[in-house]
Backbone as JSON Lines, residues from 0, in Angstrom:
{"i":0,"aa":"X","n":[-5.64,-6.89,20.55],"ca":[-5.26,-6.49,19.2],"c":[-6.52,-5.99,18.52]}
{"i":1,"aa":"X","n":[-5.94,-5.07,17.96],"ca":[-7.42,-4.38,17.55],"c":[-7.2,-3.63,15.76]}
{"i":2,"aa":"X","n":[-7.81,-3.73,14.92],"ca":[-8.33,-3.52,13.73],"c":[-9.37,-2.67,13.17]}
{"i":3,"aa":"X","n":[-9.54,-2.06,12.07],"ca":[-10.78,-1.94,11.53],"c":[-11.84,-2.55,11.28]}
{"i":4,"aa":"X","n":[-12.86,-1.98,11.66],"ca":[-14.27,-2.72,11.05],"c":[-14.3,-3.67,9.78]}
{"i":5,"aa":"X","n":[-14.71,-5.08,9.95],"ca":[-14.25,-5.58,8.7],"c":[-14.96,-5.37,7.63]}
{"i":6,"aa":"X","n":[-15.95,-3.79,7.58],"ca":[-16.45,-3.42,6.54],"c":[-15.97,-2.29,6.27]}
{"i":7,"aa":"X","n":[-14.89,-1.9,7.03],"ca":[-13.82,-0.29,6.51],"c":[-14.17,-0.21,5.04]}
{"i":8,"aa":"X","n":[-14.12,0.95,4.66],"ca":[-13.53,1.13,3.56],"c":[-12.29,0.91,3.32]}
{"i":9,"aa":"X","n":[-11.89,0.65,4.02],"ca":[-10.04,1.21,4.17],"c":[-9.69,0.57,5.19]}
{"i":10,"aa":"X","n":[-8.05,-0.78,5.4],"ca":[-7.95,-1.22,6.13],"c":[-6.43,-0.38,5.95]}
{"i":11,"aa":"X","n":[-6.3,1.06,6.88],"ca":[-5.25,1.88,7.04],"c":[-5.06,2.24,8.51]}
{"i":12,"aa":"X","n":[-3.86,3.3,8.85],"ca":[-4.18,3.45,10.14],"c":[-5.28,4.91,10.46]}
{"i":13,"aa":"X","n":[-5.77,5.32,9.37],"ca":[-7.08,6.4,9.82],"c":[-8.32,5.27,9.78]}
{"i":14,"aa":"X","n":[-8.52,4.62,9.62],"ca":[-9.73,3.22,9.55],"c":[-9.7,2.83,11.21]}
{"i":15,"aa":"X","n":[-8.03,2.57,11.33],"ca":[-7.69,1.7,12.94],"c":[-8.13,3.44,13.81]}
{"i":16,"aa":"X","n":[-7.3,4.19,13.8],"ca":[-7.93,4.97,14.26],"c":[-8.99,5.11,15.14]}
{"i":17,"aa":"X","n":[-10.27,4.97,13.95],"ca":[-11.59,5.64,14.48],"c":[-12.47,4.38,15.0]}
{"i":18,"aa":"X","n":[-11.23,2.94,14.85],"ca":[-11.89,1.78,15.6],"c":[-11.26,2.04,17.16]}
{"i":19,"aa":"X","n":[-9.91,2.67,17.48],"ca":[-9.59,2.44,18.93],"c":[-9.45,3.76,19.51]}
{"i":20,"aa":"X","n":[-9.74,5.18,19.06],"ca":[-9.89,6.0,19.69],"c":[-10.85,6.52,20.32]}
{"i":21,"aa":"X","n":[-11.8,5.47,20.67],"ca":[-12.42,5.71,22.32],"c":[-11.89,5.01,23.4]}
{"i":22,"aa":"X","n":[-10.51,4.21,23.09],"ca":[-10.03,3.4,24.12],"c":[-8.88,4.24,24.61]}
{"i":23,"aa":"X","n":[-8.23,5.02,24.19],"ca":[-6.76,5.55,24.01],"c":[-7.37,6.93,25.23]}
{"i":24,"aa":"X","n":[-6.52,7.02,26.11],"ca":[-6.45,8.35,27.23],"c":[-4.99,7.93,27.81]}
{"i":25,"aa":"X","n":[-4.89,9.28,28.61],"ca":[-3.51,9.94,28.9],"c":[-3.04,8.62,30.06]}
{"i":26,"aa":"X","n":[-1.71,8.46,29.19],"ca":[-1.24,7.04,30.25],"c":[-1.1,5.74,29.57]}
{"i":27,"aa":"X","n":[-2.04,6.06,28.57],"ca":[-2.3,4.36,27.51],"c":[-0.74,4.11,26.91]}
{"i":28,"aa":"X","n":[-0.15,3.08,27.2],"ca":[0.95,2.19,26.0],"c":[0.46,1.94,25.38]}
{"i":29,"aa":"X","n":[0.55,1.95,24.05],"ca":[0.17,1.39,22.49],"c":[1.98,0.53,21.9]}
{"i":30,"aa":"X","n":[1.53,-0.08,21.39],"ca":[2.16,-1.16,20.48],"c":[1.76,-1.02,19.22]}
{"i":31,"aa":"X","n":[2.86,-0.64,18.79],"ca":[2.69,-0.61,16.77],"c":[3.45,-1.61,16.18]}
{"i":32,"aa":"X","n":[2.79,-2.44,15.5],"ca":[3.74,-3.58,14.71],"c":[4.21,-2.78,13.48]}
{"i":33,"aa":"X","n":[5.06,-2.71,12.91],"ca":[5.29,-2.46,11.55],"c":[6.27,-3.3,11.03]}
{"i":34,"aa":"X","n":[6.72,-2.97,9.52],"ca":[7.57,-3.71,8.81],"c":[8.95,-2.23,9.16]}
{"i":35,"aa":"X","n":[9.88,-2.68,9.19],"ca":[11.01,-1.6,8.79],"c":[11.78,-1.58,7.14]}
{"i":36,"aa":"X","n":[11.85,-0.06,6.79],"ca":[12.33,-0.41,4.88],"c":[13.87,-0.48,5.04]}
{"i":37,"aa":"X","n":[14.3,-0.66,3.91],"ca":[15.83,-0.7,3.7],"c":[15.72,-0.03,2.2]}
{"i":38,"aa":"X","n":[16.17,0.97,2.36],"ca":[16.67,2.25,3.43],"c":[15.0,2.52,3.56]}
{"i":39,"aa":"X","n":[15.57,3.24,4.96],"ca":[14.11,3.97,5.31],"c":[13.55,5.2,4.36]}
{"i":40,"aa":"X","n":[12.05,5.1,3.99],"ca":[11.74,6.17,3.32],"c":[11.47,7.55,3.75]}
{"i":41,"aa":"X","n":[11.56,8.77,3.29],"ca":[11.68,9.68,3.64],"c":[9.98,10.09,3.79]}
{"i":42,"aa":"X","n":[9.73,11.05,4.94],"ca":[8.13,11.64,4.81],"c":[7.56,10.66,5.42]}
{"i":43,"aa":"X","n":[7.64,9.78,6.26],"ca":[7.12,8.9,7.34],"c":[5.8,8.37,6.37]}
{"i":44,"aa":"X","n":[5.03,7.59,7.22],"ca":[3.65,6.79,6.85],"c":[2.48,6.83,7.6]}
{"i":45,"aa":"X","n":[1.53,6.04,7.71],"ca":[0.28,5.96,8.47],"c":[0.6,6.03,9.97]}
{"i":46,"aa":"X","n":[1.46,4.75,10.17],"ca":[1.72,4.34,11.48],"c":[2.51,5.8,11.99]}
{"i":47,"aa":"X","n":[3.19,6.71,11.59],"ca":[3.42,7.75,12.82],"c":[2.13,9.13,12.77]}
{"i":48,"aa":"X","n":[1.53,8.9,11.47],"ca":[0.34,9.81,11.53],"c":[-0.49,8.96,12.98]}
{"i":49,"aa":"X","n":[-0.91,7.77,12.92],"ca":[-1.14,7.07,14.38],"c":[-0.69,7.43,15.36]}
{"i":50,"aa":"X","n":[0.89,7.02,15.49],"ca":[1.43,7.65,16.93],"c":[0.83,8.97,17.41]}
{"i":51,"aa":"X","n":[1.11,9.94,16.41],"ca":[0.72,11.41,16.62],"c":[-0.59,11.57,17.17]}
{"i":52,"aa":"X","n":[-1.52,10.5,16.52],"ca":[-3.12,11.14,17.15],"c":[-2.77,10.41,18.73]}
{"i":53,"aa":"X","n":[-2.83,9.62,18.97],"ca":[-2.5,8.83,19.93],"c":[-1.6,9.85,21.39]}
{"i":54,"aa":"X","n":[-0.51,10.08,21.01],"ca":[0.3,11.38,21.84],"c":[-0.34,12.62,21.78]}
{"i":55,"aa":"X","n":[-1.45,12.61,21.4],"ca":[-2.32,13.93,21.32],"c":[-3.3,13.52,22.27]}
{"i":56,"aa":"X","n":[-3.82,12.53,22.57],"ca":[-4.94,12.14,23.52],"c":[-4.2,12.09,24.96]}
{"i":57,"aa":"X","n":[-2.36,12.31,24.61],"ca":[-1.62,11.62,26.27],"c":[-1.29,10.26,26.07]}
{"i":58,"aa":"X","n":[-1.17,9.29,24.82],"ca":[-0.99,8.19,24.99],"c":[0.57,7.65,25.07]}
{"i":59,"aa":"X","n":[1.03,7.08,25.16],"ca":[2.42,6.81,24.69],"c":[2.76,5.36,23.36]}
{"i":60,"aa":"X","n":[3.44,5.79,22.99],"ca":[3.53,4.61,21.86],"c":[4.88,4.3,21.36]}
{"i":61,"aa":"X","n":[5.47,2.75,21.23],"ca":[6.3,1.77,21.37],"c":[6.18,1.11,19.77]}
{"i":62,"aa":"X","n":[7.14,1.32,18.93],"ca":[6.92,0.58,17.85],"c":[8.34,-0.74,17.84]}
{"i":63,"aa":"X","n":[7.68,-1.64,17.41],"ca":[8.21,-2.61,16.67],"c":[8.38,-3.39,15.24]}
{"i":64,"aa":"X","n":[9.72,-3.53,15.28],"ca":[9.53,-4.13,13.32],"c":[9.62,-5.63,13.3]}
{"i":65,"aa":"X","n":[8.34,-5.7,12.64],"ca":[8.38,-7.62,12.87],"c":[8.93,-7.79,11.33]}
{"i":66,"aa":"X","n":[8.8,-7.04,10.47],"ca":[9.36,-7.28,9.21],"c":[10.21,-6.44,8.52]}
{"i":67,"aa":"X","n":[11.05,-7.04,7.64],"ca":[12.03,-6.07,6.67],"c":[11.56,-5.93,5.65]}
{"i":68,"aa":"X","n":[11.15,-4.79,4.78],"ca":[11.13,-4.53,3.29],"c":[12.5,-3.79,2.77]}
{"i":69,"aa":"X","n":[12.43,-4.21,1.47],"ca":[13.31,-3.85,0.93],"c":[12.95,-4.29,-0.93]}
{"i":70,"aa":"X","n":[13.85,-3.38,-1.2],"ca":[13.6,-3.52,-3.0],"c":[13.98,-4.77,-3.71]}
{"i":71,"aa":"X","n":[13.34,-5.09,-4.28],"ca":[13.78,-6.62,-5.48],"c":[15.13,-5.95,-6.13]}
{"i":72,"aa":"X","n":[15.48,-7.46,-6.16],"ca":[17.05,-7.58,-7.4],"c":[16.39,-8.31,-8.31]}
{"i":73,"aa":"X","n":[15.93,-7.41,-9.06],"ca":[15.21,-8.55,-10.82],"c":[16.13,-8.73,-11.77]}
{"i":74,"aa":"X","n":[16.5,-9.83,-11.94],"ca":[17.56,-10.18,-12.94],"c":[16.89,-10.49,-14.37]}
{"i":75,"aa":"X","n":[18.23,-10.05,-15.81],"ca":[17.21,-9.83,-16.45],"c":[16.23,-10.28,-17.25]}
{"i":76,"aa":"X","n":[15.92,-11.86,-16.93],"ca":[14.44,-12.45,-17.45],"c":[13.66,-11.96,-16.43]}
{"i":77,"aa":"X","n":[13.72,-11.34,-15.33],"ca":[12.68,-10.89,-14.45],"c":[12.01,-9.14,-15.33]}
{"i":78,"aa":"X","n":[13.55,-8.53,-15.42],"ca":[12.81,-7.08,-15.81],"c":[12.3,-7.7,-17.55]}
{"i":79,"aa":"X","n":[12.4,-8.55,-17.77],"ca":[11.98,-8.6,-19.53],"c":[10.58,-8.79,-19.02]}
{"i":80,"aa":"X","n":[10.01,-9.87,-18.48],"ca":[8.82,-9.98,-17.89],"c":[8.01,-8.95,-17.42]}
{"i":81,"aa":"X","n":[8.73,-8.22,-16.77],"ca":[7.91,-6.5,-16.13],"c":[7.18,-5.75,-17.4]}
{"i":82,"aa":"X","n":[9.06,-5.54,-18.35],"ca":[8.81,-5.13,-19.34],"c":[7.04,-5.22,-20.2]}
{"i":83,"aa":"X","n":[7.36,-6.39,-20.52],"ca":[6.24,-6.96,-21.38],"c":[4.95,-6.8,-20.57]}
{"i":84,"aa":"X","n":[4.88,-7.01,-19.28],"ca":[3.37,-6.85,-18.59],"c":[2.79,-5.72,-18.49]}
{"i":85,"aa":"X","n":[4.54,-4.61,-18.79],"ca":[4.03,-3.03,-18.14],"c":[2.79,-2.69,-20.01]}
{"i":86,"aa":"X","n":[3.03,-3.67,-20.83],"ca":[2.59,-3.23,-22.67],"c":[1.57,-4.55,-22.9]}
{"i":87,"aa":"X","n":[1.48,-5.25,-22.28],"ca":[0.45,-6.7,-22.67],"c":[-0.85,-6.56,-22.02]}
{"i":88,"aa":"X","n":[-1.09,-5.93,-21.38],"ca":[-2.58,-5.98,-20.58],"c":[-2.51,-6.1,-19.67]}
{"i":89,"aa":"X","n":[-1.52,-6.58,-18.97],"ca":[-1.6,-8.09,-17.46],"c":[-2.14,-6.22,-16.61]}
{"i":90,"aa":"X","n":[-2.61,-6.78,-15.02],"ca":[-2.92,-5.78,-14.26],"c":[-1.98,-6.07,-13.22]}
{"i":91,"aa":"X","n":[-1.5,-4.9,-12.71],"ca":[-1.29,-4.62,-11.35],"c":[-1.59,-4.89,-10.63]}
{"i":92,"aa":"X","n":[-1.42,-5.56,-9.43],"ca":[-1.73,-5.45,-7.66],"c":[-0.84,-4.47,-7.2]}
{"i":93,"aa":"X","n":[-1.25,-3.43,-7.19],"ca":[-0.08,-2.67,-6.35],"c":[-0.65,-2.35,-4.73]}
{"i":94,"aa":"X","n":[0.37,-3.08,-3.85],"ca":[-0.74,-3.18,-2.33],"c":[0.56,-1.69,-1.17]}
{"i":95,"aa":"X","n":[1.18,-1.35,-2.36],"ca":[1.85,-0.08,-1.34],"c":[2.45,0.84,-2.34]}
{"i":96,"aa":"X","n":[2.43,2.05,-1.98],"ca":[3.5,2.68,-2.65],"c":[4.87,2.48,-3.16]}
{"i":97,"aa":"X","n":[5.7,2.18,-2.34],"ca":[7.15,1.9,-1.96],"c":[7.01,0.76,-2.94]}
{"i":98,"aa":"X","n":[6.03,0.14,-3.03],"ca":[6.05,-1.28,-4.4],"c":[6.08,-0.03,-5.78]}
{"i":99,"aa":"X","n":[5.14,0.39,-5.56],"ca":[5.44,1.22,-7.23],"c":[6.8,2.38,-7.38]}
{"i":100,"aa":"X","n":[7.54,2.83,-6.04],"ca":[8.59,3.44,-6.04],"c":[10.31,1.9,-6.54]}
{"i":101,"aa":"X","n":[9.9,1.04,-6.44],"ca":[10.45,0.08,-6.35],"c":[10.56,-0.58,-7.81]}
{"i":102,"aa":"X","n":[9.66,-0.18,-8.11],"ca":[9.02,-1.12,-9.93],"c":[9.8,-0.09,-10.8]}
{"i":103,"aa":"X","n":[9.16,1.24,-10.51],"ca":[10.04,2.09,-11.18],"c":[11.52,2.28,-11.13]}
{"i":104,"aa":"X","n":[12.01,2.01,-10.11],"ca":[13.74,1.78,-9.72],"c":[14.24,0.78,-10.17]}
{"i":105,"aa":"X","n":[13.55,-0.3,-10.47],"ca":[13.97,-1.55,-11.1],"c":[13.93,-1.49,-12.73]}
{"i":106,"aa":"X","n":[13.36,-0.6,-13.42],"ca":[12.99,0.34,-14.6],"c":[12.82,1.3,-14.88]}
{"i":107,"aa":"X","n":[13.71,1.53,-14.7],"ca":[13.61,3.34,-15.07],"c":[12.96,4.04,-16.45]}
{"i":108,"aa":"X","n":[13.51,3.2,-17.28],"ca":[13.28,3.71,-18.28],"c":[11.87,3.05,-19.43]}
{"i":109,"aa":"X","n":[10.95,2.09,-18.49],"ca":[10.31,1.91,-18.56],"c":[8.94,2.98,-18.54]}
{"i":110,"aa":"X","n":[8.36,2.9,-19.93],"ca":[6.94,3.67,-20.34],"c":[5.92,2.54,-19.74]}
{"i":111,"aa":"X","n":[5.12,3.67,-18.62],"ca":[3.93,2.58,-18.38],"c":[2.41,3.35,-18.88]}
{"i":112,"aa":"X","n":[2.46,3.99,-19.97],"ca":[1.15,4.33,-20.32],"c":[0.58,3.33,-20.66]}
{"i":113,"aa":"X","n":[0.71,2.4,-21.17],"ca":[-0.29,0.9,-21.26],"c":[-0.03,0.02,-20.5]}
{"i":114,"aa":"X","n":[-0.32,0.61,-19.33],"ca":[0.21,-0.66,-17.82],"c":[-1.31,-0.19,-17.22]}
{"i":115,"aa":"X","n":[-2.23,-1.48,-16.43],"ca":[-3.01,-1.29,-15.62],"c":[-2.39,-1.61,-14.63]}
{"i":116,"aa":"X","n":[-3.28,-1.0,-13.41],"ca":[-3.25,-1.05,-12.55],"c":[-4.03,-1.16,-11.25]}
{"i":117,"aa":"X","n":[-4.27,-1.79,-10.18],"ca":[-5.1,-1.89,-9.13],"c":[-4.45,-1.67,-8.24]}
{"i":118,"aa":"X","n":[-4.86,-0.76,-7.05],"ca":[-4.22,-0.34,-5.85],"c":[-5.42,-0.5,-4.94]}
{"i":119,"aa":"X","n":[-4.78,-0.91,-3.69],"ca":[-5.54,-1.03,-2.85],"c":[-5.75,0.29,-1.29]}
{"i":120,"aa":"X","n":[-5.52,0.98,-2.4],"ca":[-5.75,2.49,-0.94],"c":[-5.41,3.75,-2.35]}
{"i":121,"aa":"X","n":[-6.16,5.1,-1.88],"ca":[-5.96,5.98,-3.05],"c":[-4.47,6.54,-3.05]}
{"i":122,"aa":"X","n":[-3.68,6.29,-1.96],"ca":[-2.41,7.02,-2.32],"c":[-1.61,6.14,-2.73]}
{"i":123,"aa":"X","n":[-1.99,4.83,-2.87],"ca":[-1.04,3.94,-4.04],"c":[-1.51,4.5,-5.29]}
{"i":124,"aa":"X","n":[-3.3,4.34,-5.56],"ca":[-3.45,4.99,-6.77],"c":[-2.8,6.02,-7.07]}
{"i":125,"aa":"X","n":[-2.44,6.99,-6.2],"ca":[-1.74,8.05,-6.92],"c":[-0.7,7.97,-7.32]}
{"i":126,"aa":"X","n":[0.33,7.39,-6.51],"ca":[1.68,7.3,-6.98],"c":[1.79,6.29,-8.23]}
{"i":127,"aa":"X","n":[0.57,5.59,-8.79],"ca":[0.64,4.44,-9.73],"c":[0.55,6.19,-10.8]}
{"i":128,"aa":"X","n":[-0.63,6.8,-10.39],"ca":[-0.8,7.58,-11.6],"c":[0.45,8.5,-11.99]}
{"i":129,"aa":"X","n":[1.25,8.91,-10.92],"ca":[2.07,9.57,-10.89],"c":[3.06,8.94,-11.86]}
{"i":130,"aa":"X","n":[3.39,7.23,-11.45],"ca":[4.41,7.11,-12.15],"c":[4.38,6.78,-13.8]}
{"i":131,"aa":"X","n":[3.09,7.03,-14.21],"ca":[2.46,6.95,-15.68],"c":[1.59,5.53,-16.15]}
{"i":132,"aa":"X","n":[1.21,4.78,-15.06],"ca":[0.33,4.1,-15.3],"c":[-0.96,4.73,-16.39]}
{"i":133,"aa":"X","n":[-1.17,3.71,-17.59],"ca":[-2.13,4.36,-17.87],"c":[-3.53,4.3,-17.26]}
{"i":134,"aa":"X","n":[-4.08,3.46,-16.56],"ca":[-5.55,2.72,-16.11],"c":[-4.82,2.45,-14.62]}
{"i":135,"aa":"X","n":[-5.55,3.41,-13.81],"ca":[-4.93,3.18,-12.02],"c":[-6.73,3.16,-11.79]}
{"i":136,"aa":"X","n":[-7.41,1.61,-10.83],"ca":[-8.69,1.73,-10.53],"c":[-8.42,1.21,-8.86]}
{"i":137,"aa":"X","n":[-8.9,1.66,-8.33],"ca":[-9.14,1.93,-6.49],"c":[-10.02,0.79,-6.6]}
{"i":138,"aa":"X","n":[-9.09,-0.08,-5.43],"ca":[-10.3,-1.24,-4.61],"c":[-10.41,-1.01,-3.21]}
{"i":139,"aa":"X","n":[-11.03,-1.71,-2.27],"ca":[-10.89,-2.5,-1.19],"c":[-9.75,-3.39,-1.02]}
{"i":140,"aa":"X","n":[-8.92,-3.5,-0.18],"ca":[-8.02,-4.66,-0.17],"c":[-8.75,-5.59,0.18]}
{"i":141,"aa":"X","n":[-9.92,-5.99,0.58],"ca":[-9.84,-7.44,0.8],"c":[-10.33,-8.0,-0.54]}
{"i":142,"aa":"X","n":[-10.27,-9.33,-0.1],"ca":[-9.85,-10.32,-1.78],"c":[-11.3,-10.05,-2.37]}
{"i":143,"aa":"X","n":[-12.37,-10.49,-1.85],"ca":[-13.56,-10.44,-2.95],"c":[-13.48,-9.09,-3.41]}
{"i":144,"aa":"X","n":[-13.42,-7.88,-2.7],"ca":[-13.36,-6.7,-3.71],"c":[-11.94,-6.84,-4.68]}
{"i":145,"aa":"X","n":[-11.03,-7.05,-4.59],"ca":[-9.65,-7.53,-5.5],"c":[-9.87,-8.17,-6.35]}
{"i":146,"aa":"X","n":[-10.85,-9.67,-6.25],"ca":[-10.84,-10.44,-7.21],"c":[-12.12,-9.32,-8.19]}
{"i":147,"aa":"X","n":[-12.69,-8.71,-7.91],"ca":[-13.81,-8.24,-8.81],"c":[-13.62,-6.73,-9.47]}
{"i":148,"aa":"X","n":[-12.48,-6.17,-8.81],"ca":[-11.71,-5.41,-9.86],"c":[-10.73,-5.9,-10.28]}
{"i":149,"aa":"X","n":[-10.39,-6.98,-10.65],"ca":[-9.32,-7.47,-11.63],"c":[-10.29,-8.19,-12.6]}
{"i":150,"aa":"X","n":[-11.43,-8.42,-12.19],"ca":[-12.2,-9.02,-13.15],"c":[-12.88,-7.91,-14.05]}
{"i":151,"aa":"X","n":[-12.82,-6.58,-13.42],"ca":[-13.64,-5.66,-14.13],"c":[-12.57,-5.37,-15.14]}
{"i":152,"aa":"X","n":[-11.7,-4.79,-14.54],"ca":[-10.32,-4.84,-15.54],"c":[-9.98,-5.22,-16.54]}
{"i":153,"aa":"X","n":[-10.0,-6.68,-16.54],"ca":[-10.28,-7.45,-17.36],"c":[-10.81,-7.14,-18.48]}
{"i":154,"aa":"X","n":[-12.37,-7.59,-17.89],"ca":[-13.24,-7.47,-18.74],"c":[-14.24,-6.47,-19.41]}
{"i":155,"aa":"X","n":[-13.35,-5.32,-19.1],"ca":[-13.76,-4.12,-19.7],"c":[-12.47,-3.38,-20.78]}
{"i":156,"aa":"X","n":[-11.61,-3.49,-20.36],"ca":[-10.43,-3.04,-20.93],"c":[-10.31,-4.21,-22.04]}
């Protein structure tokens, strides 16, 4: 089992990538763990941008779903709570897209120009900015960089 450097910038599959593509030649099985969505999203993700480099070297590749995602049912002391966090300060963890495609589906009509936000890869940031976050700031996913932009967050805002 193999990973990114645990000083990636980025624990994605272009990070995994450029950790196992000196191992990968014509003939290699690869194993992809993933989660599967409900419903599946349209425009694929990392993991088949992976496959692809991978079947470009000759490799072959086998995916599996060890997990289900799927969208929250927030009932409504849950969306009052959203409500109020998307206008009170509180910050974001947003650790995927499909979470901020999800937040917004659960609120539609929710204004998030005074919503922060923290994402942990830039194309969550984007889709945070996209969906009108006002304050979208890029971390590291791992926790000490997390805990120290939620602290900057914080304590700057």
């Amino acid at each position: 089992i193999d990973g990114p450097a645990p000083d990636a910038a980025q624990f994605d599959s272009e990070a995994l990538w450029q950790a196992v593509a000196p191992q990968i030649g014509p003939g290699d099985r690869v194993l992809i763990v993933r989660g599967a969505s409900t419903p599946a999203l349209d425009g694929g993700n990392g993991r088949e941008w992976l496959a692809a480099r991978i079947a470009a070297t000759g490799g072959a590749v086998d995916f599996v779903a060890a997990y289900e995602r799927s969208a929250p049912r927030l009932d409504a002391g849950q969306q009052a709570l959203a409500a109020r966090a998307a206008a009170d300060g509180s910050v974001w963890l947003l650790s995927s897209s499909e979470a901020v495609s999800h937040l917004q589906a659960a609120l539609p009509a929710q204004p998030w120009g005074n919503a922060r936000a923290l994402a942990t890869h830039p194309r969550i940031a984007q889709a945070a900015r996209a969906a009108g976050f006002g304050i979208v700031n890029e971390c590291p996913p791992a926790l000490p960089d997390v805990a120290a932009s939620i602290k900057s967050l914080v304590y700057e805002h």
